[in-house]
């Protein structure tokens, strides 16, 4: 850890220069060693430089800062966190000697005259001097009882030692160790707490109280430091959260955002040159309603403004001091010109390094949006597509036989199930038609029953396949996922220039994403777009696929039924509320967001702004279940028209065949009659 040290000189007037110097550096944690009598000038200067907001932390090493009456410094102290150390107990010992009590009274009066904004208290230095003189007196008394101690003239410029000095120190140490923790065995009451000295005469086994002072809760003990136990924090996290919640009540937070419907948009008409108001009533959108619900629970007020450059935020380079310089909303948070940033602001590693984020209020990922392919024109013989055609037999039209109806006593009998009748029977069963032939034997009945069961399953399966094929709109997309997109050259693809999506591809290590970014960079004019609406416009009018966040993909595909999402998500991330690094409000905001998620309030807002806002009916309600790429369609004449053609052709063919058979039979009959004559 490095520290930058500058000297505070009130008389020379350089103190203001020192404060300006730290202000320009953007430092927010200070270790301050300034006399208590100069605290007024210190806070006045800090207030003029806007260095007393809640992001600043001041740790005072000067005694008695904990006794400052901050009600008199309120105009110059708006929210910084002050930490001070205390050695002297606030309450005087109960058995304090009258002469000591009078001494304390005069010191307090003099201190209050010199520093009017201090509470009535005994200065720490005076208490230490009081106790030191009494301990020295005790040591001298004890030493003179056993030895005649005489003062010896010494020259301060020489290194000669007083011969009785070590003896006196030993008696002073012995006097301190002979007393208990309440100092009851001493002949005086210490003002600086229990006194215990080590072998060298240094004070040991004492506690330094650590006090924290906030403008909204006053002073309270944060913990203490002990020589043996080290630092001990007695303040718990629950108490801290309650203090932060209390500090937010009726406080006005500066919120930076950008217009990006449905997340944020201004609901008033602006005249040329007119600036949007900061009143949240004039703003609307998913993020605005979310912020209003958080505000209602925590009790703070909102002052909204649009980010000047209209950017989310990206690194521009490094400043003279070596710090990163960002633009957009991230830059405003880093410069402390805004307390919150709310929009479709993605949580990324680079942003998390320079600002703080709340827990995500919405999860998302990168996805591809592309226009739906044209519907295939149905074929006239669509109903034949499910068939797998193969030849099973040949059918003969000559089935005539002589049943010997005139000779009922003849011993010649014929089996009706010859080869042609057997085939006819099986085909009739397959087509679920009667053949007027009934099996008589049990064996043939068993075989026939098995065949009937088989044809039942086959015909039912064909019927289901035929219905599914004819009632589903087949739309074959040229790309199915990001790998298909990266391996082809016919469809141009791109992303929003700048922002989290751009950085995702820019820093990608996966070969597919890396090659895609190289391709887009080499064709930047054709691939990169300046805004999401521009990307959507190119998808609709060109052979172009746009890679964007899934929340926007869902928003646009719900409103334009010509668009669809291709494949799944490329990554996983979330939107969060941005705050300056070290902001005390991050945890309470995150806790409130989790509470709203638990009550499904955020999901209700999502349904409102994605499926109901500025839309008559979502596209997934029009085309079928959400995500269905093949919506069902009513079976029409265009799909089964071929069946009517085959029926007509069959009728014509049967008439032609009947005519030929009639002619053939007539010729055969004429020849037979002529032969007989």
XYZ file of C-alpha atoms in Angstrom:
677
model
C 0.000 0.000 0.000
C 1.369 3.409 -0.960
C 0.693 6.725 0.777
C 0.945 10.291 -0.484
C 1.976 12.792 2.226
C 1.413 16.552 2.165
C 1.914 19.052 5.000
C -0.955 21.124 6.367
C 0.110 24.707 7.074
C -2.673 27.028 8.093
C -0.513 30.116 8.585
C 1.133 30.016 5.156
C -2.147 29.393 3.351
C -0.853 26.285 1.562
C -3.530 24.094 3.151
C -6.059 24.989 0.462
C -3.586 24.116 -2.271
C -2.994 20.750 -0.593
C -6.727 20.004 -0.500
C -7.157 20.976 -4.167
C -4.268 18.726 -5.067
C -5.880 15.710 -3.408
C -9.245 16.567 -4.943
C -7.807 16.502 -8.463
C -6.147 13.157 -7.792
C -9.502 11.618 -6.964
C -8.422 10.312 -3.569
C -11.151 9.336 -1.108
C -9.318 7.936 1.929
C -7.326 10.345 4.100
C -5.200 9.981 7.225
C -5.419 13.436 8.827
C -3.200 14.957 11.517
C -4.626 18.458 11.980
C -4.951 20.327 15.303
C -8.452 20.294 16.710
C -8.473 24.077 16.705
C -8.138 24.033 12.902
C -10.901 21.533 12.143
C -13.299 24.320 11.165
C -10.941 25.536 8.423
C -10.326 21.956 7.335
C -14.010 21.111 6.832
C -14.814 24.458 5.249
C -12.109 23.873 2.650
C -13.186 20.267 2.071
C -16.792 21.368 1.651
C -15.881 23.986 -0.964
C -14.066 21.290 -2.934
C -17.015 18.858 -2.596
C -14.898 16.480 -0.515
C -17.373 15.828 2.291
C -19.797 13.513 0.475
C -20.462 9.954 1.571
C -17.629 8.531 -0.546
C -14.917 10.228 1.539
C -13.310 8.649 4.609
C -11.198 10.645 7.066
C -9.138 8.918 9.769
C -7.964 11.461 12.363
C -4.860 10.775 14.422
C -5.338 13.979 16.427
C -6.630 13.564 19.971
C -10.092 14.844 20.911
C -11.678 14.834 17.433
C -14.293 12.537 18.924
C -15.342 15.428 21.224
C -16.170 17.846 18.394
C -19.741 19.149 18.405
C -20.576 18.435 14.756
C -23.923 20.189 14.944
C -21.947 23.421 14.557
C -20.086 21.956 11.564
C -23.218 20.630 9.858
C -23.192 23.209 7.004
C -19.758 21.929 5.991
C -20.224 18.253 6.682
C -22.655 16.454 4.356
C -21.882 12.777 4.554
C -18.231 11.799 4.947
C -17.256 9.053 7.340
C -15.019 10.232 10.197
C -12.977 7.905 12.381
C -11.129 9.102 15.489
C -9.259 7.599 18.448
C -9.891 8.259 22.118
C -7.835 7.458 25.205
C -9.507 9.494 27.947
C -12.855 8.181 29.253
C -15.767 10.548 28.747
C -16.790 10.372 32.414
C -14.505 11.691 35.162
C -13.556 9.297 37.985
C -16.137 9.294 40.772
C -13.526 9.643 43.543
C -11.591 12.459 41.923
C -9.904 14.708 44.479
C -11.446 18.189 44.909
C -8.264 19.961 43.786
C -8.143 17.762 40.667
C -11.800 18.382 39.950
C -11.225 22.139 40.123
C -8.229 21.731 37.851
C -10.376 19.887 35.297
C -13.103 22.527 35.482
C -10.690 25.341 34.653
C -9.160 23.361 31.772
C -12.559 22.638 30.224
C -13.548 26.297 30.395
C -10.287 27.367 28.773
C -10.632 24.707 26.071
C -14.177 25.790 25.248
C -13.019 29.412 24.975
C -10.282 28.498 22.509
C -12.358 26.016 20.448
C -16.065 26.954 20.669
C -17.258 23.992 18.572
C -15.905 21.450 21.075
C -18.007 19.723 23.706
C -17.241 20.278 27.384
C -14.457 17.794 27.962
C -10.990 17.437 29.408
C -8.297 17.637 26.691
C -6.351 14.403 26.325
C -2.973 16.125 26.583
C -4.018 17.770 29.852
C -5.203 14.450 31.269
C -1.915 12.783 30.306
C 0.085 15.634 31.840
C -1.984 15.415 35.040
C -1.349 11.690 35.376
C 2.340 11.944 34.434
C 3.079 14.556 37.105
C 1.272 12.513 39.752
C 3.195 9.359 38.795
C 6.471 11.285 38.935
C 5.531 12.579 42.392
C 4.760 9.063 43.595
C 8.090 7.807 42.311
C 10.006 10.604 44.019
C 8.234 9.950 47.313
C 9.048 6.248 47.185
C 12.655 6.829 46.119
C 13.423 9.387 48.870
C 12.321 6.920 51.534
C 15.163 4.565 50.705
C 17.785 6.876 49.260
C 18.859 10.460 49.484
C 18.326 11.742 45.974
C 20.090 14.943 45.125
C 19.725 16.855 41.869
C 22.917 17.064 39.848
C 23.623 19.897 37.408
C 23.905 18.508 33.860
C 24.718 19.986 30.495
C 22.097 19.202 27.894
C 24.720 19.252 25.157
C 26.662 16.434 26.777
C 25.809 12.780 27.199
C 26.279 12.647 30.923
C 23.530 10.731 32.743
C 21.951 11.512 36.068
C 23.130 8.860 38.454
C 19.767 8.580 40.224
C 17.691 8.620 37.016
C 17.387 4.846 36.669
C 16.439 4.530 40.338
C 13.679 7.085 39.962
C 12.284 5.326 36.880
C 12.216 2.018 38.755
C 10.234 3.548 41.606
C 7.770 5.170 39.167
C 7.247 1.789 37.456
C 6.829 0.086 40.824
C 4.225 2.647 41.835
C 2.144 1.864 38.727
C 2.323 -1.920 39.080
C 1.307 -1.804 42.739
C -2.124 -0.426 41.780
C -5.045 -2.437 40.511
C -7.089 -1.754 37.375
C -9.213 0.817 39.204
C -6.197 2.735 40.514
C -7.456 2.347 44.097
C -3.970 1.761 45.576
C -2.687 4.990 44.061
C -3.089 8.138 46.103
C -4.729 9.826 43.120
C -7.354 9.014 40.477
C -5.868 8.827 36.925
C -7.767 10.902 34.361
C -6.526 8.904 31.347
C -7.649 5.499 32.543
C -5.804 2.714 34.365
C -2.036 3.203 34.331
C 0.442 0.377 33.794
C 4.107 0.927 32.853
C 6.614 -1.548 31.419
C 10.223 -1.971 32.593
C 11.381 0.968 30.483
C 8.733 3.282 31.846
C 6.504 3.252 28.777
C 2.762 2.960 29.229
C 1.371 -0.504 28.475
C -1.844 -2.460 28.622
C -4.096 0.412 27.593
C -7.033 0.588 25.182
C -7.624 3.042 22.373
C -11.307 3.466 21.671
C -12.179 3.796 17.970
C -15.173 6.002 17.337
C -17.003 6.519 14.070
C -19.067 9.589 13.370
C -21.650 9.794 10.613
C -23.834 12.856 9.998
C -27.041 10.837 10.136
C -26.351 8.670 13.208
C -23.896 10.686 15.298
C -20.914 9.182 17.108
C -20.730 5.570 18.201
C -18.004 3.125 19.097
C -16.630 1.139 16.168
C -14.238 -0.959 18.249
C -11.010 -0.651 20.199
C -7.312 -1.361 19.939
C -5.487 -3.142 22.764
C -1.753 -3.667 23.017
C -2.183 -7.339 23.709
C -5.224 -8.200 21.603
C -4.792 -5.814 18.683
C -7.762 -4.393 16.784
C -11.223 -5.546 17.844
C -14.329 -4.411 15.925
C -17.416 -4.429 18.118
C -19.835 -2.952 15.593
C -21.839 -5.644 13.756
C -22.912 -5.692 10.104
C -26.622 -5.477 10.932
C -26.034 -2.218 12.749
C -24.068 -0.907 9.756
C -26.882 -1.726 7.343
C -29.437 -0.012 9.518
C -27.262 3.090 9.672
C -26.948 3.129 5.878
C -30.694 2.698 5.488
C -31.205 5.584 7.866
C -28.788 7.724 5.866
C -30.773 7.101 2.675
C -34.063 8.362 4.047
C -35.076 11.607 2.328
C -31.665 11.768 0.656
C -31.595 12.742 -3.036
C -29.433 10.496 -5.203
C -28.126 11.682 -8.567
C -28.956 9.073 -11.207
C -27.298 8.945 -14.623
C -28.954 6.997 -17.431
C -29.467 6.933 -21.181
C -32.614 6.710 -23.272
C -33.042 3.093 -24.315
C -36.645 1.885 -24.554
C -38.035 -0.238 -22.924
C -35.467 0.206 -20.147
C -35.485 4.002 -19.947
C -37.234 6.700 -21.968
C -38.493 10.242 -21.462
C -42.297 10.384 -21.587
C -42.597 14.110 -22.344
C -42.247 15.979 -25.623
C -39.096 18.084 -25.716
C -38.815 21.323 -27.616
C -35.661 21.940 -29.674
C -32.805 22.710 -27.308
C -34.815 21.773 -24.205
C -33.182 19.536 -21.604
C -35.119 16.653 -20.001
C -36.261 17.321 -16.458
C -34.793 15.485 -13.491
C -38.238 14.610 -12.095
C -38.738 10.803 -12.152
C -42.429 11.368 -12.999
C -41.309 12.474 -16.468
C -39.443 9.229 -17.076
C -40.665 5.719 -17.730
C -39.433 2.246 -18.537
C -38.445 -1.002 -16.860
C -35.403 0.457 -15.060
C -37.286 3.561 -13.948
C -40.098 1.516 -12.390
C -37.540 -0.760 -10.737
C -35.722 2.260 -9.296
C -39.004 3.724 -8.054
C -39.812 0.480 -6.218
C -36.361 0.442 -4.610
C -36.805 4.111 -3.690
C -40.172 3.372 -2.081
C -38.605 0.688 0.117
C -35.489 2.657 1.119
C -37.050 6.125 1.269
C -34.648 8.133 -0.909
C -35.417 10.639 -3.670
C -34.255 10.547 -7.293
C -32.769 13.200 -9.556
C -32.377 11.852 -13.108
C -30.193 13.110 -15.925
C -29.056 11.753 -19.281
C -25.379 10.946 -19.672
C -23.810 13.657 -21.813
C -22.157 11.497 -24.462
C -24.924 8.882 -24.616
C -22.480 6.034 -23.897
C -22.529 3.164 -21.423
C -18.820 3.540 -20.812
C -15.512 2.302 -22.179
C -11.829 2.932 -21.473
C -10.420 5.942 -23.303
C -6.879 5.660 -21.961
C -4.915 6.813 -18.928
C -4.802 10.241 -17.348
C -1.706 12.176 -16.196
C -1.947 10.534 -12.783
C -1.934 7.031 -14.291
C -5.594 6.355 -13.554
C -7.887 4.947 -16.236
C -10.155 7.430 -17.984
C -13.636 6.217 -18.983
C -16.461 7.911 -20.819
C -20.217 7.449 -20.481
C -22.030 6.467 -17.321
C -18.975 4.627 -15.976
C -16.957 7.841 -16.252
C -19.588 9.819 -14.333
C -19.552 7.264 -11.520
C -15.760 7.333 -11.368
C -15.795 11.132 -11.196
C -18.511 11.046 -8.505
C -20.818 13.283 -10.555
C -23.509 10.607 -10.193
C -24.497 8.318 -7.330
C -26.218 5.660 -9.436
C -26.183 4.472 -13.038
C -29.212 2.508 -14.172
C -29.947 1.259 -17.686
C -29.263 -1.949 -19.593
C -25.800 -1.778 -18.013
C -23.995 -5.113 -18.241
C -21.779 -6.265 -15.378
C -18.297 -6.965 -16.765
C -14.871 -7.535 -15.271
C -13.424 -4.290 -16.631
C -16.290 -2.230 -15.236
C -16.223 -4.029 -11.902
C -12.586 -2.979 -11.462
C -13.434 0.730 -11.422
C -16.986 0.865 -10.018
C -19.262 -1.254 -7.841
C -22.347 -3.153 -9.018
C -25.386 -4.372 -7.155
C -26.546 -7.945 -7.518
C -27.939 -8.486 -11.055
C -31.601 -7.607 -11.457
C -31.846 -9.408 -14.816
C -29.938 -12.356 -16.300
C -29.155 -12.564 -19.999
C -26.633 -13.646 -22.611
C -25.539 -12.895 -26.144
C -27.737 -14.297 -28.919
C -28.260 -14.070 -32.675
C -31.278 -12.420 -34.279
C -32.093 -13.161 -37.912
C -35.084 -12.848 -40.178
C -37.318 -15.864 -40.530
C -36.847 -17.826 -43.778
C -39.614 -17.837 -46.387
C -42.235 -20.545 -46.029
C -41.824 -23.440 -48.440
C -44.476 -23.552 -51.168
C -46.546 -26.727 -50.574
C -46.310 -29.437 -53.206
C -49.419 -30.716 -54.902
C -48.458 -34.227 -53.839
C -47.460 -33.306 -50.271
C -49.485 -36.158 -48.876
C -47.122 -38.677 -50.511
C -43.986 -37.327 -48.775
C -44.244 -39.532 -45.678
C -44.295 -42.695 -47.865
C -41.276 -44.915 -48.312
C -42.298 -46.547 -51.587
C -41.221 -50.055 -52.364
C -42.637 -52.867 -54.477
C -44.228 -55.764 -52.628
C -46.063 -57.637 -55.380
C -47.574 -57.579 -58.831
C -51.318 -57.574 -59.287
C -53.063 -59.329 -62.169
C -56.449 -58.066 -63.569
C -57.466 -61.607 -64.717
C -59.345 -62.993 -61.792
C -62.270 -64.566 -63.546
C -63.027 -68.207 -62.671
C -65.795 -70.677 -63.219
C -67.605 -71.326 -59.941
C -69.496 -74.283 -61.540
C -72.790 -72.884 -60.408
C -74.666 -75.232 -62.777
C -73.004 -78.337 -61.357
C -73.612 -78.240 -57.605
C -72.834 -81.976 -57.235
C -69.401 -81.695 -58.786
C -66.492 -83.046 -56.666
C -64.168 -80.307 -57.995
C -63.697 -77.491 -55.488
C -61.528 -74.320 -55.651
C -59.726 -72.514 -52.805
C -60.750 -68.846 -52.785
C -57.330 -67.844 -51.458
C -55.299 -68.325 -54.550
C -52.367 -66.035 -55.106
C -54.424 -63.164 -56.502
C -57.198 -63.443 -53.911
C -54.651 -63.600 -51.112
C -53.010 -60.435 -52.391
C -56.357 -58.751 -52.790
C -57.326 -59.721 -49.250
C -54.118 -58.303 -47.778
C -54.387 -55.079 -49.782
C -58.036 -54.692 -48.776
C -57.082 -55.109 -45.132
C -54.212 -52.659 -45.506
C -56.514 -50.058 -46.999
C -59.153 -50.825 -44.356
C -61.611 -52.009 -47.000
C -63.640 -55.240 -47.236
C -62.660 -57.968 -49.740
C -65.831 -60.132 -49.390
C -63.631 -63.090 -48.517
C -63.773 -64.522 -45.033
C -61.269 -67.073 -43.754
C -62.820 -70.295 -42.451
C -60.006 -72.255 -40.836
C -58.626 -71.286 -37.447
C -55.105 -71.028 -38.773
C -56.060 -68.587 -41.513
C -58.147 -66.625 -39.024
C -55.125 -66.280 -36.707
C -52.943 -65.139 -39.573
C -55.629 -62.718 -40.749
C -56.115 -61.276 -37.253
C -52.382 -60.711 -36.866
C -52.271 -58.975 -40.227
C -55.224 -56.787 -39.318
C -53.485 -55.692 -36.086
C -50.312 -54.891 -38.034
C -52.197 -52.803 -40.606
C -53.997 -50.943 -37.790
C -50.659 -49.782 -36.350
C -49.161 -48.966 -39.751
C -52.135 -46.976 -41.029
C -52.483 -45.086 -37.736
C -48.793 -44.179 -37.816
C -49.029 -43.039 -41.410
C -52.105 -40.943 -40.633
C -50.327 -39.224 -37.755
C -47.193 -38.571 -39.829
C -49.239 -37.283 -42.715
C -51.198 -34.912 -40.478
C -48.030 -33.640 -38.793
C -46.245 -33.125 -42.077
C -49.115 -31.321 -43.757
C -50.087 -29.106 -40.814
C -46.592 -27.800 -39.898
C -45.011 -24.916 -41.739
C -41.488 -26.044 -42.541
C -39.086 -23.101 -42.456
C -35.504 -24.175 -42.964
C -33.018 -21.591 -41.715
C -29.606 -21.337 -43.377
C -27.991 -21.020 -39.910
C -28.858 -22.901 -36.738
C -26.176 -21.682 -34.306
C -23.105 -19.478 -33.979
C -20.837 -22.172 -35.456
C -22.926 -22.232 -38.648
C -22.705 -18.445 -38.785
C -18.923 -18.406 -38.437
C -18.352 -21.076 -41.115
C -20.295 -19.409 -43.940
C -19.694 -16.319 -46.065
C -23.117 -15.635 -47.569
C -24.696 -14.041 -44.493
C -22.968 -10.942 -43.113
C -23.034 -10.628 -39.311
C -22.096 -7.932 -36.850
C -22.391 -6.371 -33.389
C -22.879 -3.012 -31.717
C -19.664 -1.008 -31.874
C -18.357 -0.445 -28.354
C -20.085 -1.718 -25.228
C -19.960 -5.097 -23.509
C -20.729 -7.218 -26.606
C -17.856 -5.625 -28.507
C -15.462 -6.260 -25.602
C -16.698 -9.863 -25.298
C -15.607 -10.652 -28.851
C -12.540 -8.426 -28.660
C -11.109 -10.347 -25.700
C -12.440 -13.777 -26.697
C -10.067 -16.745 -26.495
C -12.463 -19.348 -27.939
C -11.379 -19.906 -31.578
C -14.898 -19.505 -32.993
C -15.494 -16.127 -31.348
C -11.948 -14.954 -32.052
C -12.240 -15.721 -35.772
C -15.626 -13.984 -35.861
C -14.169 -10.813 -34.357
C -11.263 -10.888 -36.808
C -13.764 -11.160 -39.660
C -15.905 -8.322 -38.300
C -12.875 -6.106 -37.703
C -11.667 -6.606 -41.268
C -15.164 -5.685 -42.525
C -16.017 -3.083 -39.888
C -18.076 -0.871 -42.213
C -20.331 -3.804 -43.104
C -20.425 -5.524 -39.714
C -20.442 -2.937 -36.914
C -23.498 -0.775 -36.222
C -23.906 2.375 -34.135
C -27.172 1.410 -32.421
C -29.436 -1.569 -31.838
C -32.293 -0.196 -34.049
C -29.793 0.150 -36.895
C -28.831 -3.498 -36.482
C -32.472 -4.615 -36.511
C -33.115 -2.545 -39.646
C -30.236 -4.259 -41.409
C -31.528 -7.689 -40.398
C -34.915 -6.926 -41.970
C -33.609 -5.366 -45.178
C -30.346 -7.209 -45.824
C -28.865 -10.675 -45.576
C -27.498 -9.804 -42.149
C -27.443 -11.501 -38.726
C -27.120 -9.302 -35.651
C -25.528 -10.479 -32.390
C -27.048 -8.745 -29.376
C -28.126 -9.365 -25.807
C -30.970 -11.828 -25.353
C -33.191 -9.250 -23.642
C -33.188 -7.136 -26.802
C -33.604 -10.243 -28.938
C -36.746 -11.187 -27.051
C -38.035 -7.612 -27.183
C -37.745 -7.304 -30.972
C -38.873 -10.845 -31.857
C -42.032 -10.327 -29.795
C -42.905 -7.230 -31.826
C -41.814 -8.190 -35.333
C -42.912 -11.643 -36.422
C -40.433 -11.581 -39.301
C -37.589 -11.960 -36.795
C -36.425 -14.977 -34.835
C -33.666 -15.992 -32.457
C -31.103 -18.403 -33.871
C -29.544 -20.953 -31.529
C -28.960 -20.558 -27.806
C -26.989 -18.094 -25.690
C -23.311 -17.458 -26.321
C -22.553 -16.515 -22.696
C -24.188 -15.704 -19.382
C -24.179 -12.326 -17.608
C -26.506 -9.824 -15.976
C -27.632 -6.216 -15.700
C -26.843 -4.377 -12.475
C -27.078 -0.912 -10.956
C -23.697 0.808 -11.071
C -22.330 2.854 -8.157
C -19.025 4.594 -7.435
C -16.309 2.364 -6.013
C -16.666 2.169 -2.254
C -20.271 3.360 -2.227
C -21.957 2.496 1.084
C -25.275 1.805 -0.650
C -24.329 -1.303 -2.662
C -25.337 -3.904 -0.084
C -28.689 -2.369 0.870
C -29.599 -1.948 -2.816
C -28.628 -5.561 -3.526
C -30.696 -6.768 -0.597
C -33.716 -4.815 -1.860
C -33.297 -6.231 -5.384
C -33.276 -9.771 -3.975
C -36.411 -8.954 -2.011
C -38.142 -7.732 -5.201
C -37.044 -10.867 -7.045
C -38.444 -13.043 -4.284
C -41.821 -11.291 -4.471
C -41.752 -11.635 -8.312
C -42.086 -7.875 -8.670
C -39.192 -7.764 -11.148
C -40.701 -10.591 -13.210
C -43.993 -8.694 -13.324
C -42.138 -5.644 -14.647
C -40.460 -7.800 -17.276
C -43.786 -9.204 -18.440
C -45.219 -5.702 -18.603
C -42.429 -4.118 -20.623
C -41.557 -7.050 -22.873
C -44.944 -8.630 -23.612
C -47.466 -5.836 -23.099
C -45.778 -2.499 -23.730
C -46.434 -1.015 -27.183
C -47.686 -4.321 -28.591
C -51.114 -5.726 -29.473
C -50.199 -9.395 -29.349
C -46.799 -11.050 -28.918
C -45.537 -13.005 -31.912
C -45.241 -16.236 -29.950
C -48.980 -15.997 -29.144
C -49.690 -15.582 -32.853
C -47.439 -18.344 -34.152
C -47.861 -20.860 -31.381
C -45.908 -21.738 -28.263
C -42.895 -19.607 -27.471
C -39.810 -20.711 -29.318
C -41.753 -22.884 -31.792
C -39.933 -22.689 -35.098
C -42.594 -24.739 -36.934
C -46.051 -23.401 -36.059
C -49.023 -25.541 -37.037
C -51.230 -24.659 -39.978
C -54.697 -25.813 -41.064
C -54.718 -28.583 -43.685
C -55.784 -27.034 -47.013
C -56.544 -28.097 -50.574
C -53.059 -27.084 -51.651
C -51.561 -29.873 -49.541
C -53.928 -32.698 -50.533
C -54.908 -31.602 -54.060
C -52.806 -34.442 -55.460
C -55.110 -37.004 -53.861
C -58.015 -35.666 -55.896
C -55.909 -35.814 -59.051
C -54.997 -39.444 -58.388
C -58.653 -40.238 -57.694
C -59.708 -38.629 -60.984
C -56.890 -40.338 -62.867
C -57.855 -43.659 -61.327
C -61.472 -43.229 -62.374
C -60.458 -42.392 -65.944
C -58.032 -45.298 -66.004
C -60.692 -47.675 -64.690
C -63.163 -46.512 -67.384
C -60.489 -47.005 -70.040
C -59.615 -50.412 -68.609
C -63.312 -51.385 -68.510
C -63.675 -50.361 -72.162
C -60.668 -52.427 -73.163
C -61.952 -55.412 -71.180
C -65.390 -54.992 -72.768
C -63.870 -54.898 -76.256
C -61.617 -57.817 -75.459
C -64.557 -59.823 -74.083
C -66.710 -58.874 -77.072
C -64.035 -59.952 -79.562
C -63.452 -63.156 -77.642
C -67.171 -63.850 -77.544
C -67.522 -63.147 -81.300
C -64.688 -65.512 -82.105
C -66.218 -68.159 -79.848
C -69.648 -67.805 -81.508
C -68.102 -67.895 -84.983
C -66.172 -71.002 -84.112
C -69.292 -72.707 -82.829
C -71.188 -71.857 -86.032
